[in-house]
Tab-separated table of C-alpha atoms and ligand atoms in Angstrom:
chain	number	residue	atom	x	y	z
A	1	UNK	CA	86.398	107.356	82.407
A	2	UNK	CA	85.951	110.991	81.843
A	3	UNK	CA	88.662	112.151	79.583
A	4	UNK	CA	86.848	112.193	76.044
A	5	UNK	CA	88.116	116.184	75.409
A	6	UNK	CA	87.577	116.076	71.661
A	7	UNK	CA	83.524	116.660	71.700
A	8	UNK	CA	84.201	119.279	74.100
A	9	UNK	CA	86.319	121.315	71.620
A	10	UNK	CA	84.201	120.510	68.785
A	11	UNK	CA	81.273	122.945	71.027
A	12	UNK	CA	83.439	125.208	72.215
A	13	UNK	CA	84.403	125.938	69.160
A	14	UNK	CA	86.502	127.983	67.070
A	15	UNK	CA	86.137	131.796	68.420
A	16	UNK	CA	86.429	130.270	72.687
A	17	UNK	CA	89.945	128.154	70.957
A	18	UNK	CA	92.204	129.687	73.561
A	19	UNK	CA	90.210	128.697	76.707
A	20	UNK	CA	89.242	125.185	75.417
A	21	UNK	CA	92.610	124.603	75.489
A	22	UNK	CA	92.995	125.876	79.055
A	23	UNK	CA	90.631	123.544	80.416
A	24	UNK	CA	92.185	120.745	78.514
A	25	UNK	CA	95.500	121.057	80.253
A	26	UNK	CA	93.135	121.249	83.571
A	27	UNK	CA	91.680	118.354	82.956
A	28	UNK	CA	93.685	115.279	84.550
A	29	UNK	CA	93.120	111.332	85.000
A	30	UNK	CA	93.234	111.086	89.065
A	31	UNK	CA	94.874	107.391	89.758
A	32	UNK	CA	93.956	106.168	93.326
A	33	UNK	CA	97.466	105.233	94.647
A	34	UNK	CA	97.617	102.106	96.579
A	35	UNK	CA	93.513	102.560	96.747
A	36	UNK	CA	92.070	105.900	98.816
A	37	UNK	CA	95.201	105.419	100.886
A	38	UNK	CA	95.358	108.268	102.760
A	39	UNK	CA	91.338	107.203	104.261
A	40	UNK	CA	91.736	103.162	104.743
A	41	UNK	CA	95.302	100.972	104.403
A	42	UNK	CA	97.400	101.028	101.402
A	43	UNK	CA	96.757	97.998	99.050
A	44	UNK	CA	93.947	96.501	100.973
A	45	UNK	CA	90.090	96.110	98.991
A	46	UNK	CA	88.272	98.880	100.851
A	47	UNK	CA	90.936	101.001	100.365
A	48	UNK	CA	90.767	100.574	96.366
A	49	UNK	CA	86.547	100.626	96.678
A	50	UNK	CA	86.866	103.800	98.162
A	51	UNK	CA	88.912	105.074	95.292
A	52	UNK	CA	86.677	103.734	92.966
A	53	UNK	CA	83.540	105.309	95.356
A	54	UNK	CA	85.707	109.102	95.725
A	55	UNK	CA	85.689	108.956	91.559
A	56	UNK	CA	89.171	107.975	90.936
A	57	UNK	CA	89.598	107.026	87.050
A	58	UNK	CA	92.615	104.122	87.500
A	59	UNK	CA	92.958	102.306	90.566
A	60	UNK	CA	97.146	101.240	91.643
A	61	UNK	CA	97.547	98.073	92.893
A	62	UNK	CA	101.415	97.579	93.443
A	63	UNK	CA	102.656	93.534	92.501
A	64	UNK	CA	104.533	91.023	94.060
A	65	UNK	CA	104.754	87.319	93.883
A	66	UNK	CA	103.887	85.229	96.726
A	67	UNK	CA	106.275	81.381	97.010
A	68	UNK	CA	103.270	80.012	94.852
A	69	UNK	CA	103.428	82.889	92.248
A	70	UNK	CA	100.693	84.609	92.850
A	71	UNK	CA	100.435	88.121	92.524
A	72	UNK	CA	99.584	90.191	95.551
A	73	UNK	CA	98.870	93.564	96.190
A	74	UNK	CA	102.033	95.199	98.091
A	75	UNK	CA	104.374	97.783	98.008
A	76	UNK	CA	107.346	96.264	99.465
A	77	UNK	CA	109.460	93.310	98.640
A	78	UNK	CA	108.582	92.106	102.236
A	79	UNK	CA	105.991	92.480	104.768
A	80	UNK	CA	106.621	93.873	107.778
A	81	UNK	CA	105.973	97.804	107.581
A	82	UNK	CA	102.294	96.965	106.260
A	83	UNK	CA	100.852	93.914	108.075
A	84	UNK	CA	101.306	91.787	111.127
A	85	UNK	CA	104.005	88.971	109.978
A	86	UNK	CA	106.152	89.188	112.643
A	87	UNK	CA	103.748	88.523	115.381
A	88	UNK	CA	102.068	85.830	113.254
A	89	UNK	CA	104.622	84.346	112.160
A	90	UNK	CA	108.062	85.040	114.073
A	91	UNK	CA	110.482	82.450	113.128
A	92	UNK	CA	109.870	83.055	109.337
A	93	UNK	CA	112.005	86.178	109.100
A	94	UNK	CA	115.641	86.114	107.220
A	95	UNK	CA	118.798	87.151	108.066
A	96	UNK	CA	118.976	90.703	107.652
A	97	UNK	CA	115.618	90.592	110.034
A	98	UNK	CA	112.746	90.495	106.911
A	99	UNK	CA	109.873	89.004	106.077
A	100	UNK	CA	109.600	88.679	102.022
A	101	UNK	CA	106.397	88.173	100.652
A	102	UNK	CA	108.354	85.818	98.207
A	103	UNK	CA	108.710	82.830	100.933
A	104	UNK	CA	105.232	82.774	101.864
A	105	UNK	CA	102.884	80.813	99.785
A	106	UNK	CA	99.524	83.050	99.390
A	107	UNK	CA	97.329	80.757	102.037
A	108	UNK	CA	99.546	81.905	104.392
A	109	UNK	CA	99.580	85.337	104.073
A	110	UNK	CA	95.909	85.442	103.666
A	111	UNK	CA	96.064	85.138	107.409
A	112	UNK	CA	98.079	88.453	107.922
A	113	UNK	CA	96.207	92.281	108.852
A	114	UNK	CA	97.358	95.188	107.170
A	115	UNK	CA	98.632	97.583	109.142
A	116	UNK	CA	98.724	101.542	108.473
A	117	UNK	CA	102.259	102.626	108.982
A	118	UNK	CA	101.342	106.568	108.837
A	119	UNK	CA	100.368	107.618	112.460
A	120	UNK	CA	97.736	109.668	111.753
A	121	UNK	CA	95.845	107.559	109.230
A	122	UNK	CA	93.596	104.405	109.836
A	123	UNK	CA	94.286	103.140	113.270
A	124	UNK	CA	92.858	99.724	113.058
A	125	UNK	CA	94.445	96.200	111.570
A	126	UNK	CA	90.983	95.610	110.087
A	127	UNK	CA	91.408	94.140	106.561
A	128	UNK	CA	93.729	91.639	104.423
A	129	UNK	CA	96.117	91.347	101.403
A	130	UNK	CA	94.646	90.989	98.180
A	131	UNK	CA	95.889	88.888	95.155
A	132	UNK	CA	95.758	91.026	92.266
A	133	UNK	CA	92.812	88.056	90.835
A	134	UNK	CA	90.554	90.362	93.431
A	135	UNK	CA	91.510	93.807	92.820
A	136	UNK	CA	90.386	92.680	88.968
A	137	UNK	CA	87.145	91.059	90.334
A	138	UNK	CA	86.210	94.388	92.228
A	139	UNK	CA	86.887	96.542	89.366
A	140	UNK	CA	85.290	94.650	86.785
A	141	UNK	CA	82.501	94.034	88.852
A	142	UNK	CA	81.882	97.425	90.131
A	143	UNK	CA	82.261	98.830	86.483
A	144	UNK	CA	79.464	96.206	85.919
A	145	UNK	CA	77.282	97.380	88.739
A	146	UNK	CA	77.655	101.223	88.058
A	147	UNK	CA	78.408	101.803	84.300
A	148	UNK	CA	81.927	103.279	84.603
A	149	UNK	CA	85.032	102.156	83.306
A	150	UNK	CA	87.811	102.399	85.754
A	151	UNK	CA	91.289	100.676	85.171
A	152	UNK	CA	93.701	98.744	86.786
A	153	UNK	CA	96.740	100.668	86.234
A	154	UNK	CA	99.832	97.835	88.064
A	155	UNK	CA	103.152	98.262	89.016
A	156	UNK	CA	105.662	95.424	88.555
A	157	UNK	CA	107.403	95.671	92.061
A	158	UNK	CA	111.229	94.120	92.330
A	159	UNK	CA	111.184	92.002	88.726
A	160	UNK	CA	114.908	91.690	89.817
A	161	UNK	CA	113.979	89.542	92.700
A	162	UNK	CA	110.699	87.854	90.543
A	163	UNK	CA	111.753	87.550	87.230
A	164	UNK	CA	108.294	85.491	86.399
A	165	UNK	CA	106.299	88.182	88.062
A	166	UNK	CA	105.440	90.298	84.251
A	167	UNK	CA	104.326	86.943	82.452
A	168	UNK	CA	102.089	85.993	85.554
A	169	UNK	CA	100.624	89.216	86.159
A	170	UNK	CA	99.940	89.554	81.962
A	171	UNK	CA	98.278	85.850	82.328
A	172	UNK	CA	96.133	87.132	85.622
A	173	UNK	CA	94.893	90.331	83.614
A	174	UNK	CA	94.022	88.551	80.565
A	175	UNK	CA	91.059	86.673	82.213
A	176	UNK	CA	89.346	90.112	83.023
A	177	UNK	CA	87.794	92.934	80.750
A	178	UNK	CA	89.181	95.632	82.449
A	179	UNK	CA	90.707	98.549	81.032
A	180	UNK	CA	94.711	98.485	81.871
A	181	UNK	CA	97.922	100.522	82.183
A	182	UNK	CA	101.168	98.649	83.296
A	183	UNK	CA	104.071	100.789	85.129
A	184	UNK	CA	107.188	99.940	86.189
A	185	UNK	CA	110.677	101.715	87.053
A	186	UNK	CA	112.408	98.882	85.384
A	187	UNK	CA	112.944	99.609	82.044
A	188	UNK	CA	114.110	96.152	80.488
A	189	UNK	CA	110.824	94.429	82.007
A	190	UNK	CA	108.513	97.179	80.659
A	191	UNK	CA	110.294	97.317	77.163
A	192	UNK	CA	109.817	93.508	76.554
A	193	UNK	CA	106.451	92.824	78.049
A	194	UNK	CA	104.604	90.820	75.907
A	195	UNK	CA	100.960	92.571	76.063
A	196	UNK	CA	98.810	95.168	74.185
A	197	UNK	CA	98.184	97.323	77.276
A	198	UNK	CA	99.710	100.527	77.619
A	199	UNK	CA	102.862	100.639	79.194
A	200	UNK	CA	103.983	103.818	81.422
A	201	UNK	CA	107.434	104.181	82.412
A	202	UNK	CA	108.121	105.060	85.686
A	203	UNK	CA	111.807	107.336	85.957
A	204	UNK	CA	113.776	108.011	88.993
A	205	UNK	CA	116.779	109.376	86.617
A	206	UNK	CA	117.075	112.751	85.220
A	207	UNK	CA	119.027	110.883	82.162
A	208	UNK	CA	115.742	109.155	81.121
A	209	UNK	CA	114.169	112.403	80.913
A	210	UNK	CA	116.904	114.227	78.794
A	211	UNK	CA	115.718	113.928	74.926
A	212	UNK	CA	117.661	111.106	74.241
A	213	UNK	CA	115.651	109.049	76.927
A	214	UNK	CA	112.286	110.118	76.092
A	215	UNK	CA	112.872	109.217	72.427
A	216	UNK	CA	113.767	105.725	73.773
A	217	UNK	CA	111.032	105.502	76.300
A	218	UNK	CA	108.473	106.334	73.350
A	219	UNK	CA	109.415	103.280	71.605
A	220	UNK	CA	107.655	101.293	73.847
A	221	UNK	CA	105.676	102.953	76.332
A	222	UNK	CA	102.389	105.304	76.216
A	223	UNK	CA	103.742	107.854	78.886
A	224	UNK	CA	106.091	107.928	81.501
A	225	UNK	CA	105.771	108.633	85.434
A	226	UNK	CA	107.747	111.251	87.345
A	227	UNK	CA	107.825	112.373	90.694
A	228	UNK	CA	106.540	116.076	91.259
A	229	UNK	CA	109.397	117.096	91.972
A	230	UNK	CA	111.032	116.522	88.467
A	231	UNK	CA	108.567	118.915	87.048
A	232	UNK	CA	109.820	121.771	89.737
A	233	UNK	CA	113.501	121.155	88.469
A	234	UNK	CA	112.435	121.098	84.852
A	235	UNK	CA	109.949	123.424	82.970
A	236	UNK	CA	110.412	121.578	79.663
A	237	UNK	CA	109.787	118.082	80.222
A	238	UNK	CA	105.810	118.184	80.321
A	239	UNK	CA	105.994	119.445	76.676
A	240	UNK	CA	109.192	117.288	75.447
A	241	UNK	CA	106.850	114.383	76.477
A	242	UNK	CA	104.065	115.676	74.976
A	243	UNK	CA	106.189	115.685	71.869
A	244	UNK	CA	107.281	112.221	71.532
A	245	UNK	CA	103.232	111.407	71.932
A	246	UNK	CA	104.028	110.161	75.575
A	247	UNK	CA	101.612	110.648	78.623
A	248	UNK	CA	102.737	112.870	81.771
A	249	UNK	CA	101.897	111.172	84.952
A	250	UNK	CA	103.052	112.508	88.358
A	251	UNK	CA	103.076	110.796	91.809
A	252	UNK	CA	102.571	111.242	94.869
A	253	UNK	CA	100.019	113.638	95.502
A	254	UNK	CA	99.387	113.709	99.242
A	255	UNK	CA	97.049	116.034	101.058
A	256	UNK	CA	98.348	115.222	104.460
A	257	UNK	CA	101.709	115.834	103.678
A	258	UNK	CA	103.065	118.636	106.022
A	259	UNK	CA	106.260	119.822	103.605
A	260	UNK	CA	104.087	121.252	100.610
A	261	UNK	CA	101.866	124.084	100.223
A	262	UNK	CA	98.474	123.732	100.052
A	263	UNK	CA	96.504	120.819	98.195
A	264	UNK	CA	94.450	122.399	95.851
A	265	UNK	CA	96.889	124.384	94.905
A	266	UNK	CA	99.267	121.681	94.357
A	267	UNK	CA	96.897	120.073	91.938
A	268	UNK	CA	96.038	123.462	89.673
A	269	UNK	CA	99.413	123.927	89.098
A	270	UNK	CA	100.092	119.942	87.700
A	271	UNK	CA	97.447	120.598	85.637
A	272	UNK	CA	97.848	124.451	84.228
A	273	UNK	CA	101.519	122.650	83.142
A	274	UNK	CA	99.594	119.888	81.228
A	275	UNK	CA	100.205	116.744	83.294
A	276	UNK	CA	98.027	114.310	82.298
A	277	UNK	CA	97.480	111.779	85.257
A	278	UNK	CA	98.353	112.465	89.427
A	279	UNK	CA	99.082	109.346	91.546
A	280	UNK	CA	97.169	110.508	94.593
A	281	UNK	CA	96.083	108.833	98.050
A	282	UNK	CA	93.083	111.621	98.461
A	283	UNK	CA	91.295	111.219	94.624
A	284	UNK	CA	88.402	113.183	96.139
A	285	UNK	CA	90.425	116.629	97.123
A	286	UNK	CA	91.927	115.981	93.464
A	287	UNK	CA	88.490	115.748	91.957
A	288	UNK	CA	87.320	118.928	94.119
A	289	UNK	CA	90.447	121.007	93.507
A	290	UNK	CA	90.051	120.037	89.674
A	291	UNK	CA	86.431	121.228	89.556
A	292	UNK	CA	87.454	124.599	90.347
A	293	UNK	CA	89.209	124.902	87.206
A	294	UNK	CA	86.844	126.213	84.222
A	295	UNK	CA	85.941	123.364	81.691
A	296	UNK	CA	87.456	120.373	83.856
A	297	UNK	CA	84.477	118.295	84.948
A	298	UNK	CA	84.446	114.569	86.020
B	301	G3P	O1	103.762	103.972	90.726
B	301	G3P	C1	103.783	105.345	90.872
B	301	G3P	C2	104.144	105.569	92.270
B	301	G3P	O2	103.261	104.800	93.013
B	301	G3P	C3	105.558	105.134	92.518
B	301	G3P	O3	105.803	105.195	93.823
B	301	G3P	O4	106.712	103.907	95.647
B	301	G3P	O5	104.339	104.575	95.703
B	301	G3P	O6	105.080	102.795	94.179
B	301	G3P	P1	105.463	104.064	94.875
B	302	CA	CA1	103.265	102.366	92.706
């Protein structure tokens, strides 16, 4: 991964001080979200290869547990918005109308095609659900095949419907020498997970991000994740993070999203404010916007 600023200061030295530290606060991790999402179909292999290919630094695999507790690659508690479940298998839907990932054994939905719910993205139902056994196999063995060291940076989906889903997905990583971050919006699974890797709090709550929440967050995490728009509604919190020693990650940087401004500019700002990390589905127009700011190379 690129983010080894220290050297870089040391040369810069004392008299350029003042822009060194400009083009550290440029300088951000880029974390393919759900893969290059916004090129191929969220949580599917070729969409996290093409992350790795665009230069992403962390690739995202969300987690679920399958009936046989394995840990899959998907967003949702169920699977109809992202693959083909109801036309392969009708009569397996609940009640309310849903297909959860939980009451399918893995076999089973190793059958099913993703499907790209965003109109204007990848038309075709081309590719398959991964266990999170080969999201690990294609990192570690691309980082083997090219010399880089991308992570795999998971988010524990719905532990309230999975309880067992942290301790499986701790045993899964351990058999892989890959570097890791763990996320999750639940705070209680995050705080008590029993592993070395960093841990990155994701917060939907402006109470977590008061003072009072960071200082408890820094107990046990290495950063926390907020949504863009908590930055816009509060100047401060980059730098009350970066006071309690905890990472600033930011999600979801889309550049096919209509409502914002554009990308590039998007992505300056994040990092002239010091944000550490950006959840995107377009690494590459991250990377490119990034390499327009002085000092912030790959
Ligand atoms: O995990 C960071 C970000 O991905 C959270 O949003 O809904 O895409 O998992 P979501
Ligand atoms: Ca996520």
């Amino acid at each position: 991964m690129y983010v080894d600023r220290h050297p870089f200061r040391v040369l810069v030295g004392i008299a350029v001080l003042a822009s060194a530290l400009a083009a550290d606060a440029a300088c951000m991790e880029v974390i393919a979200h759900r893969g290059a999402s916004g090129y191929l179909p969220e949580h599917t292999l070729p969409a996290y290869a093409l992350g790795y290919g665009l230069g992403a630094h962390w690739i995202e695999p969300d987690l679920v547990l399958t009936a046989d507790d394995v840990p899959i690659a998907l967003h949702d508690s169920t699977l109809e918005r992202t693959t083909d479940v109801a036309t392969v298998y009708p009569d397996r839907r609940r009640d309310d109308g849903r297909y959860y990932a939980r009451d399918f054994a893995y076999v089973e939905i190793a059958r099913l095609r993703v499907v790209e719910p965003r109109p204007n993205r990848y038309p075709h139902a081309t590719f398959h659900v991964p266990r999170l056994e080969d999201v690990l196999q294609l990192v570690h063995g691309l980082n083997r095949t090219t010399g880089r060291n991308v992570g795999v940076y998971p988010e524990l989906k719905h532990p309230e419907l999975q309880p067992d889903l942290a301790d499986v997905v701790v045993a899964v990583l351990s058999r892989y020498d890959v570097p890791v971050r763990l996320q999750s919006f639940d705070a209680h699974v995050l705080a008590k997970l029993a592993t070395d890797h960093p841990r990155v709090q994701l917060v939907r709550n402006a109470t977590q991000t008061e003072d009072g929440g960071l200082d408890q967050i820094a107990t046990y995490a290495a950063g926390i994740g907020v949504s863009s728009f908590a930055l816009t509604d509060d100047a401060t919190l980059v730098a009350r993070a970066h006071e309690r020693g905890l990472l600033v990650h930011v999600f979801t940087l889309r550049a096919d999203d209509e409502r914002r401004g554009r990308f590039a500019d998007e992505v300056i700002g994040l990092a002239a404010q010091g944000v550490d990390g950006v959840f995107t589905d377009h690494p590459d127009q991250v990377l490119a916007a990034l390499e327009s700011m002085p000092g912030c190379a790959r």
